[in-house]
Amino acid sequence: MTPEEQAYLAGLDTDPLTMLRENLKMLKLRELRIMQRIQRAREAEALAGQPTGEQDSEGNQRRHPALMVRGGTQTRVNTTQNSGTTVTTSSESYAEHIAGWEKGLSDVQDQIRRTLDSIARIEADQGGGEQGIEVILNMGGLGGGKCLEKSTAN
């Protein structure tokens, strides 16, 4: 192992409860980021088809896109070999895009639930179950508020 890896391993806290709480923080951050992406996609969906206030080179009014381009490839081959240019793109509607993010959000929320269950189980096994666990369930979210929930392991 390198000295950096040894220093990293020496500084790791392998207590299961500490690791679960750190994992919970990361999951809550991931949840917040996904919710923000969903919000931005909904805002873009509301603007779809509306004028941007800009004009293209032909003087036509530009509009906000109705579809999201997921990716594209372009292949250019020498035209003296009778080969043309191939352009491939894939796109999806905003509804499909939002549905994908919502599935990801559901997966993250399921991981959060399982992590909370594990924390409650460990605390109950250690005799701390009567006091319950206090967990920040919403670290700002889209509304900006904070919500505390007490969960008891009975």
Short mmCIF file of C-alpha atoms in Angstrom, two decimals:
data_model
loop_
_atom_site.label_atom_id
_atom_site.label_comp_id
_atom_site.label_asym_id
_atom_site.label_seq_id
_atom_site.Cartn_x
_atom_site.Cartn_y
_atom_site.Cartn_z
CA MET A 1 0.00 0.00 0.00
CA THR A 2 1.06 3.54 -0.64
CA PRO A 3 1.64 5.93 2.27
CA GLU A 4 -1.52 7.84 1.25
CA GLU A 5 -3.59 4.65 1.42
CA GLN A 6 -2.11 3.74 4.80
CA ALA A 7 -2.89 7.21 6.17
CA TYR A 8 -6.43 6.96 4.81
CA LEU A 9 -7.01 3.56 6.41
CA ALA A 10 -5.56 4.74 9.72
CA GLY A 11 -8.05 7.62 9.81
CA LEU A 12 -11.13 5.52 9.02
CA ASP A 13 -13.73 5.10 11.72
CA THR A 14 -15.11 1.59 11.26
CA ASP A 15 -17.83 1.87 13.90
CA PRO A 16 -21.00 0.62 12.15
CA LEU A 17 -23.20 3.34 13.64
CA THR A 18 -20.80 6.10 12.58
CA MET A 19 -20.51 4.64 9.09
CA LEU A 20 -24.30 4.41 8.75
CA ARG A 21 -24.72 8.02 9.85
CA GLU A 22 -22.11 9.17 7.33
CA ASN A 23 -23.84 7.12 4.65
CA LEU A 24 -27.16 8.73 5.63
CA LYS A 25 -25.65 12.20 5.16
CA MET A 26 -24.43 11.27 1.68
CA LEU A 27 -27.81 9.79 0.76
CA LYS A 28 -29.63 12.91 1.95
CA LEU A 29 -27.30 15.05 -0.14
CA ARG A 30 -27.94 12.83 -3.17
CA GLU A 31 -31.69 13.09 -2.53
CA LEU A 32 -31.46 16.89 -2.44
CA ARG A 33 -29.50 17.01 -5.70
CA ILE A 34 -32.00 14.76 -7.48
CA MET A 35 -34.91 16.88 -6.25
CA GLN A 36 -33.16 20.00 -7.56
CA ARG A 37 -32.63 18.33 -10.96
CA ILE A 38 -36.30 17.35 -11.10
CA GLN A 39 -37.27 20.93 -10.28
CA ARG A 40 -35.02 22.32 -13.04
CA ALA A 41 -36.46 19.80 -15.53
CA ARG A 42 -40.01 20.82 -14.59
CA GLU A 43 -39.12 24.48 -15.07
CA ALA A 44 -37.61 23.68 -18.50
CA GLU A 45 -40.72 21.68 -19.40
CA ALA A 46 -42.90 24.70 -18.56
CA LEU A 47 -40.80 26.85 -20.93
CA ALA A 48 -40.82 24.31 -23.80
CA GLY A 49 -42.02 25.84 -27.05
CA GLN A 50 -42.06 29.40 -25.74
CA PRO A 51 -39.98 32.11 -27.42
CA THR A 52 -36.50 32.73 -26.03
CA GLY A 53 -36.33 36.34 -27.19
CA GLU A 54 -33.50 35.51 -29.62
CA GLN A 55 -33.52 35.11 -33.38
CA ASP A 56 -31.71 32.59 -35.54
CA SER A 57 -29.63 33.46 -38.61
CA GLU A 58 -32.76 33.54 -40.80
CA GLY A 59 -34.54 36.00 -38.52
CA ASN A 60 -36.94 33.44 -37.05
CA GLN A 61 -37.83 33.57 -33.38
CA ARG A 62 -36.00 30.87 -31.39
CA ARG A 63 -38.01 28.76 -29.00
CA HIS A 64 -37.09 26.74 -25.94
CA PRO A 65 -36.61 23.07 -26.91
CA ALA A 66 -39.49 20.64 -26.45
CA LEU A 67 -37.17 17.63 -26.18
CA MET A 68 -33.96 16.96 -24.31
CA VAL A 69 -31.02 15.67 -26.34
CA ARG A 70 -29.42 12.83 -24.43
CA GLY A 71 -26.38 12.46 -26.63
CA GLY A 72 -25.23 12.31 -30.16
CA THR A 73 -22.51 11.04 -32.43
CA GLN A 74 -21.29 12.43 -35.67
CA THR A 75 -19.03 10.61 -38.10
CA ARG A 76 -17.36 12.40 -40.97
CA VAL A 77 -15.68 10.41 -43.70
CA ASN A 78 -13.78 11.65 -46.71
CA THR A 79 -16.34 12.48 -49.40
CA THR A 80 -13.95 11.48 -52.19
CA GLN A 81 -14.56 7.88 -51.12
CA ASN A 82 -18.30 8.37 -51.75
CA SER A 83 -18.96 8.36 -48.00
CA GLY A 84 -21.20 10.88 -46.32
CA THR A 85 -21.66 12.19 -42.82
CA THR A 86 -23.63 10.16 -40.31
CA VAL A 87 -25.35 12.02 -37.50
CA THR A 88 -27.06 10.11 -34.71
CA THR A 89 -28.79 11.67 -31.75
CA SER A 90 -31.24 10.41 -29.19
CA SER A 91 -33.72 12.57 -27.39
CA GLU A 92 -36.47 12.19 -24.84
CA SER A 93 -39.39 14.27 -23.70
CA TYR A 94 -39.20 16.17 -20.45
CA ALA A 95 -41.78 13.77 -18.99
CA GLU A 96 -39.49 10.80 -19.73
CA HIS A 97 -36.52 12.69 -18.32
CA ILE A 98 -38.38 13.58 -15.12
CA ALA A 99 -39.65 9.99 -14.77
CA GLY A 100 -36.05 8.75 -14.84
CA TRP A 101 -35.02 11.18 -12.10
CA GLU A 102 -38.10 10.24 -10.04
CA LYS A 103 -37.15 6.56 -10.24
CA GLY A 104 -33.66 7.47 -9.04
CA LEU A 105 -35.20 9.51 -6.22
CA SER A 106 -37.34 6.54 -5.17
CA ASP A 107 -34.26 4.31 -5.11
CA VAL A 108 -32.34 6.80 -2.94
CA GLN A 109 -35.29 7.21 -0.58
CA ASP A 110 -35.48 3.42 -0.23
CA GLN A 111 -31.76 3.37 0.67
CA ILE A 112 -32.41 6.11 3.25
CA ARG A 113 -35.23 4.06 4.78
CA ARG A 114 -33.02 0.96 5.00
CA THR A 115 -30.19 2.99 6.54
CA LEU A 116 -32.56 4.45 9.15
CA ASP A 117 -33.83 0.95 9.94
CA SER A 118 -30.25 -0.25 10.42
CA ILE A 119 -29.42 2.68 12.70
CA ALA A 120 -32.54 2.02 14.79
CA ARG A 121 -31.73 -1.69 15.02
CA ILE A 122 -28.13 -1.07 16.13
CA GLU A 123 -29.17 1.54 18.70
CA ALA A 124 -31.83 -0.83 20.06
CA ASP A 125 -29.24 -3.60 20.36
CA GLN A 126 -26.92 -1.22 22.22
CA GLY A 127 -29.67 -0.26 24.68
CA GLY A 128 -30.27 3.21 23.28
CA GLY A 129 -33.58 2.32 21.65
CA GLU A 130 -35.73 3.88 24.38
CA GLN A 131 -34.47 7.37 23.58
CA GLY A 132 -34.96 6.93 19.82
CA ILE A 133 -32.90 8.38 17.03
CA GLU A 134 -33.10 11.92 15.84
CA VAL A 135 -32.46 12.27 12.15
CA ILE A 136 -32.59 15.25 9.87
CA LEU A 137 -34.94 14.06 7.15
CA ASN A 138 -34.96 17.18 5.07
CA MET A 139 -31.67 19.10 4.83
CA GLY A 140 -33.14 22.12 3.14
CA GLY A 141 -34.78 20.40 0.18
CA LEU A 142 -36.66 22.48 -2.31
CA GLY A 143 -38.73 24.27 0.32
CA GLY A 144 -35.74 25.40 2.37
CA GLY A 145 -37.16 24.15 5.68
CA LYS A 146 -35.69 21.63 8.07
CA CYS A 147 -37.69 18.80 9.53
CA LEU A 148 -36.68 16.61 12.46
CA GLU A 149 -38.26 13.25 13.07
CA LYS A 150 -37.84 11.08 16.12
CA SER A 151 -38.00 7.40 15.36
CA THR A 152 -38.09 4.92 18.22
CA ALA A 153 -36.91 1.35 17.87
CA ASN A 154 -39.53 -0.67 19.73
#
